[in-house]
């Protein structure tokens, strides 16, 4: 199961990287045309906008898997642990529901926008708004993995590949923390030596 989600994550991440590279190339070309050739292509700004919309929405959806999206954590220091755990479960359900909302209504909105065309480039507005259901699909897939893992933990049947991955990640974090502690200790030692010399 992990291989499937790793592949899906890699595909969406590769898509974001390709779109980002394309947007950089188009931006460079538009700047060159504007300041060197003194002629700005009409399709430039709209193409960059199209790339940025896809990259922003899809890459934000990828953060669901690693739980690295922005959030306000002030309640974690105020409310009891049981309430925090309940709110975490509620937030996961809301993310799942929101991803379904993005897919269903995103597809409907795209269908409405098929007849209108983007300014500057001869493509339907539906192509621009297609980023919404695509991001919803990505978010749904990433969130489904979290639901499956929560279910497996309840049943005490977590796949071995996830256990190995978590242990490797834990060892990696511990090694990074040990390295940071060693650097901090070395910095303190250097400061003490400087004070002694002074």
mmCIF file of C-alpha atoms in Angstrom:
data_model
loop_
_atom_site.group_PDB
_atom_site.id
_atom_site.type_symbol
_atom_site.label_atom_id
_atom_site.label_comp_id
_atom_site.label_asym_id
_atom_site.label_seq_id
_atom_site.Cartn_x
_atom_site.Cartn_y
_atom_site.Cartn_z
ATOM 1 C CA UNK A 1 0.000 0.000 0.000
ATOM 2 C CA UNK A 2 2.813 2.415 0.835
ATOM 3 C CA UNK A 3 4.340 1.925 -2.618
ATOM 4 C CA UNK A 4 1.057 2.992 -4.226
ATOM 5 C CA UNK A 5 0.857 6.179 -2.164
ATOM 6 C CA UNK A 6 4.569 6.850 -2.672
ATOM 7 C CA UNK A 7 4.020 6.583 -6.436
ATOM 8 C CA UNK A 8 0.979 8.883 -6.326
ATOM 9 C CA UNK A 9 2.919 11.394 -4.215
ATOM 10 C CA UNK A 10 5.881 11.225 -6.609
ATOM 11 C CA UNK A 11 3.630 11.765 -9.650
ATOM 12 C CA UNK A 12 1.952 14.844 -8.184
ATOM 13 C CA UNK A 13 5.271 16.202 -6.888
ATOM 14 C CA UNK A 14 6.872 15.689 -10.316
ATOM 15 C CA UNK A 15 3.908 17.473 -11.896
ATOM 16 C CA UNK A 16 4.461 20.449 -9.563
ATOM 17 C CA UNK A 17 8.182 20.533 -10.373
ATOM 18 C CA UNK A 18 7.537 20.439 -14.132
ATOM 19 C CA UNK A 19 4.919 23.205 -13.890
ATOM 20 C CA UNK A 20 7.323 25.278 -11.772
ATOM 21 C CA UNK A 21 10.114 24.885 -14.336
ATOM 22 C CA UNK A 22 7.720 25.835 -17.150
ATOM 23 C CA UNK A 23 6.614 28.960 -15.254
ATOM 24 C CA UNK A 24 10.264 29.989 -14.716
ATOM 25 C CA UNK A 25 11.024 29.535 -18.424
ATOM 26 C CA UNK A 26 7.955 31.540 -19.483
ATOM 27 C CA UNK A 27 8.729 34.302 -16.955
ATOM 28 C CA UNK A 28 12.316 34.549 -18.214
ATOM 29 C CA UNK A 29 11.108 34.703 -21.818
ATOM 30 C CA UNK A 30 8.515 37.412 -21.021
ATOM 31 C CA UNK A 31 11.133 39.526 -19.193
ATOM 32 C CA UNK A 32 13.567 39.102 -22.106
ATOM 33 C CA UNK A 33 10.907 40.127 -24.632
ATOM 34 C CA UNK A 34 9.741 43.097 -22.556
ATOM 35 C CA UNK A 35 13.118 44.650 -21.729
ATOM 36 C CA UNK A 36 15.298 43.509 -24.636
ATOM 37 C CA UNK A 37 12.938 43.156 -27.597
ATOM 38 C CA UNK A 38 10.457 45.765 -26.236
ATOM 39 C CA UNK A 39 7.547 43.549 -27.198
ATOM 40 C CA UNK A 40 5.600 41.582 -24.581
ATOM 41 C CA UNK A 41 3.842 38.391 -25.730
ATOM 42 C CA UNK A 42 0.111 38.464 -24.952
ATOM 43 C CA UNK A 43 0.047 34.859 -23.768
ATOM 44 C CA UNK A 44 2.881 35.270 -21.241
ATOM 45 C CA UNK A 45 1.137 36.530 -18.116
ATOM 46 C CA UNK A 46 -1.884 34.242 -18.477
ATOM 47 C CA UNK A 47 0.378 31.218 -18.997
ATOM 48 C CA UNK A 48 2.338 32.071 -15.844
ATOM 49 C CA UNK A 49 -0.938 32.518 -13.942
ATOM 50 C CA UNK A 50 -2.119 29.112 -15.153
ATOM 51 C CA UNK A 51 1.104 27.449 -13.984
ATOM 52 C CA UNK A 52 1.047 29.200 -10.609
ATOM 53 C CA UNK A 53 -2.559 28.187 -9.909
ATOM 54 C CA UNK A 54 -1.843 24.510 -10.621
ATOM 55 C CA UNK A 55 1.405 24.505 -8.677
ATOM 56 C CA UNK A 56 -0.048 26.312 -5.641
ATOM 57 C CA UNK A 57 -3.155 24.146 -5.281
ATOM 58 C CA UNK A 58 -1.583 20.747 -6.010
ATOM 59 C CA UNK A 59 1.550 21.341 -3.896
ATOM 60 C CA UNK A 60 -0.619 22.525 -0.985
ATOM 61 C CA UNK A 61 -2.578 19.270 -1.247
ATOM 62 C CA UNK A 62 0.649 17.262 -0.983
ATOM 63 C CA UNK A 63 1.288 18.782 2.456
ATOM 64 C CA UNK A 64 -1.693 16.782 3.753
ATOM 65 C CA UNK A 65 0.295 13.540 3.591
ATOM 66 C CA UNK A 66 3.260 14.823 5.584
ATOM 67 C CA UNK A 67 1.076 16.986 7.855
ATOM 68 C CA UNK A 68 3.254 20.030 7.094
ATOM 69 C CA UNK A 69 0.526 22.509 6.141
ATOM 70 C CA UNK A 70 0.215 25.786 8.040
ATOM 71 C CA UNK A 71 -1.939 25.739 11.150
ATOM 72 C CA UNK A 72 -2.501 27.661 14.366
ATOM 73 C CA UNK A 73 -1.284 25.599 17.335
ATOM 74 C CA UNK A 74 -2.184 27.935 20.202
ATOM 75 C CA UNK A 75 -5.058 25.637 21.264
ATOM 76 C CA UNK A 76 -2.546 22.809 21.819
ATOM 77 C CA UNK A 77 -1.184 24.741 24.820
ATOM 78 C CA UNK A 78 -4.596 25.651 26.268
ATOM 79 C CA UNK A 79 -7.014 22.740 25.854
ATOM 80 C CA UNK A 80 -6.746 19.258 27.458
ATOM 81 C CA UNK A 81 -5.114 16.440 25.487
ATOM 82 C CA UNK A 82 -8.411 14.564 24.951
ATOM 83 C CA UNK A 83 -10.002 17.656 23.410
ATOM 84 C CA UNK A 84 -6.947 18.199 21.190
ATOM 85 C CA UNK A 85 -7.110 14.576 20.001
ATOM 86 C CA UNK A 86 -10.806 15.005 19.210
ATOM 87 C CA UNK A 87 -10.103 18.218 17.286
ATOM 88 C CA UNK A 88 -7.362 16.456 15.306
ATOM 89 C CA UNK A 89 -9.803 13.730 14.269
ATOM 90 C CA UNK A 90 -12.386 16.377 13.375
ATOM 91 C CA UNK A 91 -9.836 18.265 11.275
ATOM 92 C CA UNK A 92 -8.987 15.083 9.341
ATOM 93 C CA UNK A 93 -12.682 14.484 8.612
ATOM 94 C CA UNK A 94 -13.074 18.107 7.502
ATOM 95 C CA UNK A 95 -10.076 17.836 5.160
ATOM 96 C CA UNK A 96 -11.593 14.699 3.639
ATOM 97 C CA UNK A 97 -14.982 16.426 3.213
ATOM 98 C CA UNK A 98 -13.339 19.529 1.741
ATOM 99 C CA UNK A 99 -11.443 17.424 -0.808
ATOM 100 C CA UNK A 100 -14.742 15.838 -1.903
ATOM 101 C CA UNK A 101 -16.248 19.336 -2.143
ATOM 102 C CA UNK A 102 -13.352 20.461 -4.358
ATOM 103 C CA UNK A 103 -13.783 17.489 -6.695
ATOM 104 C CA UNK A 104 -17.580 17.591 -7.034
ATOM 105 C CA UNK A 105 -18.108 21.335 -7.324
ATOM 106 C CA UNK A 106 -14.798 21.872 -9.126
ATOM 107 C CA UNK A 107 -15.908 19.539 -11.932
ATOM 108 C CA UNK A 108 -19.311 21.249 -12.091
ATOM 109 C CA UNK A 109 -17.686 24.686 -12.274
ATOM 110 C CA UNK A 110 -15.299 23.508 -14.999
ATOM 111 C CA UNK A 111 -18.305 22.320 -17.017
ATOM 112 C CA UNK A 112 -19.813 25.819 -16.737
ATOM 113 C CA UNK A 113 -16.590 27.495 -17.878
ATOM 114 C CA UNK A 114 -15.977 25.401 -21.014
ATOM 115 C CA UNK A 115 -17.547 28.021 -23.302
ATOM 116 C CA UNK A 116 -15.510 31.007 -22.059
ATOM 117 C CA UNK A 117 -11.895 31.492 -23.156
ATOM 118 C CA UNK A 118 -8.904 32.801 -21.200
ATOM 119 C CA UNK A 119 -7.579 36.183 -22.278
ATOM 120 C CA UNK A 120 -4.258 35.964 -24.074
ATOM 121 C CA UNK A 121 -4.273 32.218 -24.686
ATOM 122 C CA UNK A 122 -6.850 30.320 -26.762
ATOM 123 C CA UNK A 123 -7.843 27.763 -24.129
ATOM 124 C CA UNK A 124 -11.130 27.451 -22.201
ATOM 125 C CA UNK A 125 -11.379 28.889 -18.690
ATOM 126 C CA UNK A 126 -12.161 25.313 -17.628
ATOM 127 C CA UNK A 127 -8.450 24.502 -18.005
ATOM 128 C CA UNK A 128 -7.604 27.103 -15.357
ATOM 129 C CA UNK A 129 -10.320 25.950 -12.958
ATOM 130 C CA UNK A 130 -9.378 22.315 -13.582
ATOM 131 C CA UNK A 131 -6.723 22.833 -10.909
ATOM 132 C CA UNK A 132 -9.467 22.731 -8.255
ATOM 133 C CA UNK A 133 -10.741 19.153 -8.845
ATOM 134 C CA UNK A 134 -7.168 17.976 -9.506
ATOM 135 C CA UNK A 135 -6.016 19.365 -6.153
ATOM 136 C CA UNK A 136 -9.111 17.843 -4.535
ATOM 137 C CA UNK A 137 -8.236 14.426 -5.968
ATOM 138 C CA UNK A 138 -4.663 14.733 -4.718
ATOM 139 C CA UNK A 139 -5.880 15.780 -1.262
ATOM 140 C CA UNK A 140 -8.401 12.926 -1.182
ATOM 141 C CA UNK A 141 -5.727 10.342 -2.009
ATOM 142 C CA UNK A 142 -3.281 11.731 0.559
ATOM 143 C CA UNK A 143 -6.002 11.876 3.214
ATOM 144 C CA UNK A 144 -7.221 8.347 2.450
ATOM 145 C CA UNK A 145 -3.771 7.038 3.387
ATOM 146 C CA UNK A 146 -4.071 8.721 6.788
ATOM 147 C CA UNK A 147 -7.509 7.151 7.298
ATOM 148 C CA UNK A 148 -6.215 3.690 6.374
ATOM 149 C CA UNK A 149 -3.296 4.055 8.781
ATOM 150 C CA UNK A 150 -5.614 5.189 11.589
ATOM 151 C CA UNK A 151 -7.808 2.143 10.937
ATOM 152 C CA UNK A 152 -4.810 -0.217 10.879
ATOM 153 C CA UNK A 153 -3.570 1.248 14.168
ATOM 154 C CA UNK A 154 -6.971 0.610 15.754
ATOM 155 C CA UNK A 155 -6.905 -2.986 14.515
ATOM 156 C CA UNK A 156 -3.221 -3.308 15.442
ATOM 157 C CA UNK A 157 -2.440 -4.417 11.875
ATOM 158 C CA UNK A 158 -0.137 -1.689 10.594
ATOM 159 C CA UNK A 159 1.739 -2.877 7.459
ATOM 160 C CA UNK A 160 5.399 -3.686 8.127
ATOM 161 C CA UNK A 161 6.581 -1.285 5.399
ATOM 162 C CA UNK A 162 5.107 1.637 7.363
ATOM 163 C CA UNK A 163 6.676 0.438 10.608
ATOM 164 C CA UNK A 164 10.081 0.201 8.894
ATOM 165 C CA UNK A 165 9.599 3.657 7.380
ATOM 166 C CA UNK A 166 8.633 5.220 10.731
ATOM 167 C CA UNK A 167 11.604 3.600 12.463
ATOM 168 C CA UNK A 168 13.945 4.893 9.757
ATOM 169 C CA UNK A 169 12.445 8.389 10.050
ATOM 170 C CA UNK A 170 12.743 8.266 13.839
ATOM 171 C CA UNK A 171 16.398 7.210 13.614
ATOM 172 C CA UNK A 172 17.027 9.985 11.087
ATOM 173 C CA UNK A 173 15.454 12.623 13.355
ATOM 174 C CA UNK A 174 17.406 11.344 16.361
ATOM 175 C CA UNK A 175 20.647 11.545 14.362
ATOM 176 C CA UNK A 176 19.818 15.097 13.256
ATOM 177 C CA UNK A 177 18.995 16.081 16.840
ATOM 178 C CA UNK A 178 22.256 14.544 18.088
ATOM 179 C CA UNK A 179 24.168 16.490 15.437
ATOM 180 C CA UNK A 180 22.435 19.738 16.457
ATOM 181 C CA UNK A 181 23.196 19.055 20.132
ATOM 182 C CA UNK A 182 26.854 18.392 19.294
ATOM 183 C CA UNK A 183 27.113 21.663 17.352
ATOM 184 C CA UNK A 184 25.446 23.547 20.189
ATOM 185 C CA UNK A 185 27.823 22.024 22.736
ATOM 186 C CA UNK A 186 30.788 22.936 20.527
ATOM 187 C CA UNK A 187 29.528 26.512 20.171
ATOM 188 C CA UNK A 188 29.150 26.814 23.954
ATOM 189 C CA UNK A 189 32.648 25.452 24.444
ATOM 190 C CA UNK A 190 34.044 28.023 22.001
ATOM 191 C CA UNK A 191 32.250 30.839 23.843
ATOM 192 C CA UNK A 192 33.655 29.685 27.193
ATOM 193 C CA UNK A 193 37.170 29.555 25.716
ATOM 194 C CA UNK A 194 36.742 33.086 24.335
ATOM 195 C CA UNK A 195 35.640 34.324 27.757
ATOM 196 C CA UNK A 196 38.625 32.650 29.411
ATOM 197 C CA UNK A 197 41.020 34.292 26.944
ATOM 198 C CA UNK A 198 39.349 37.672 27.506
#
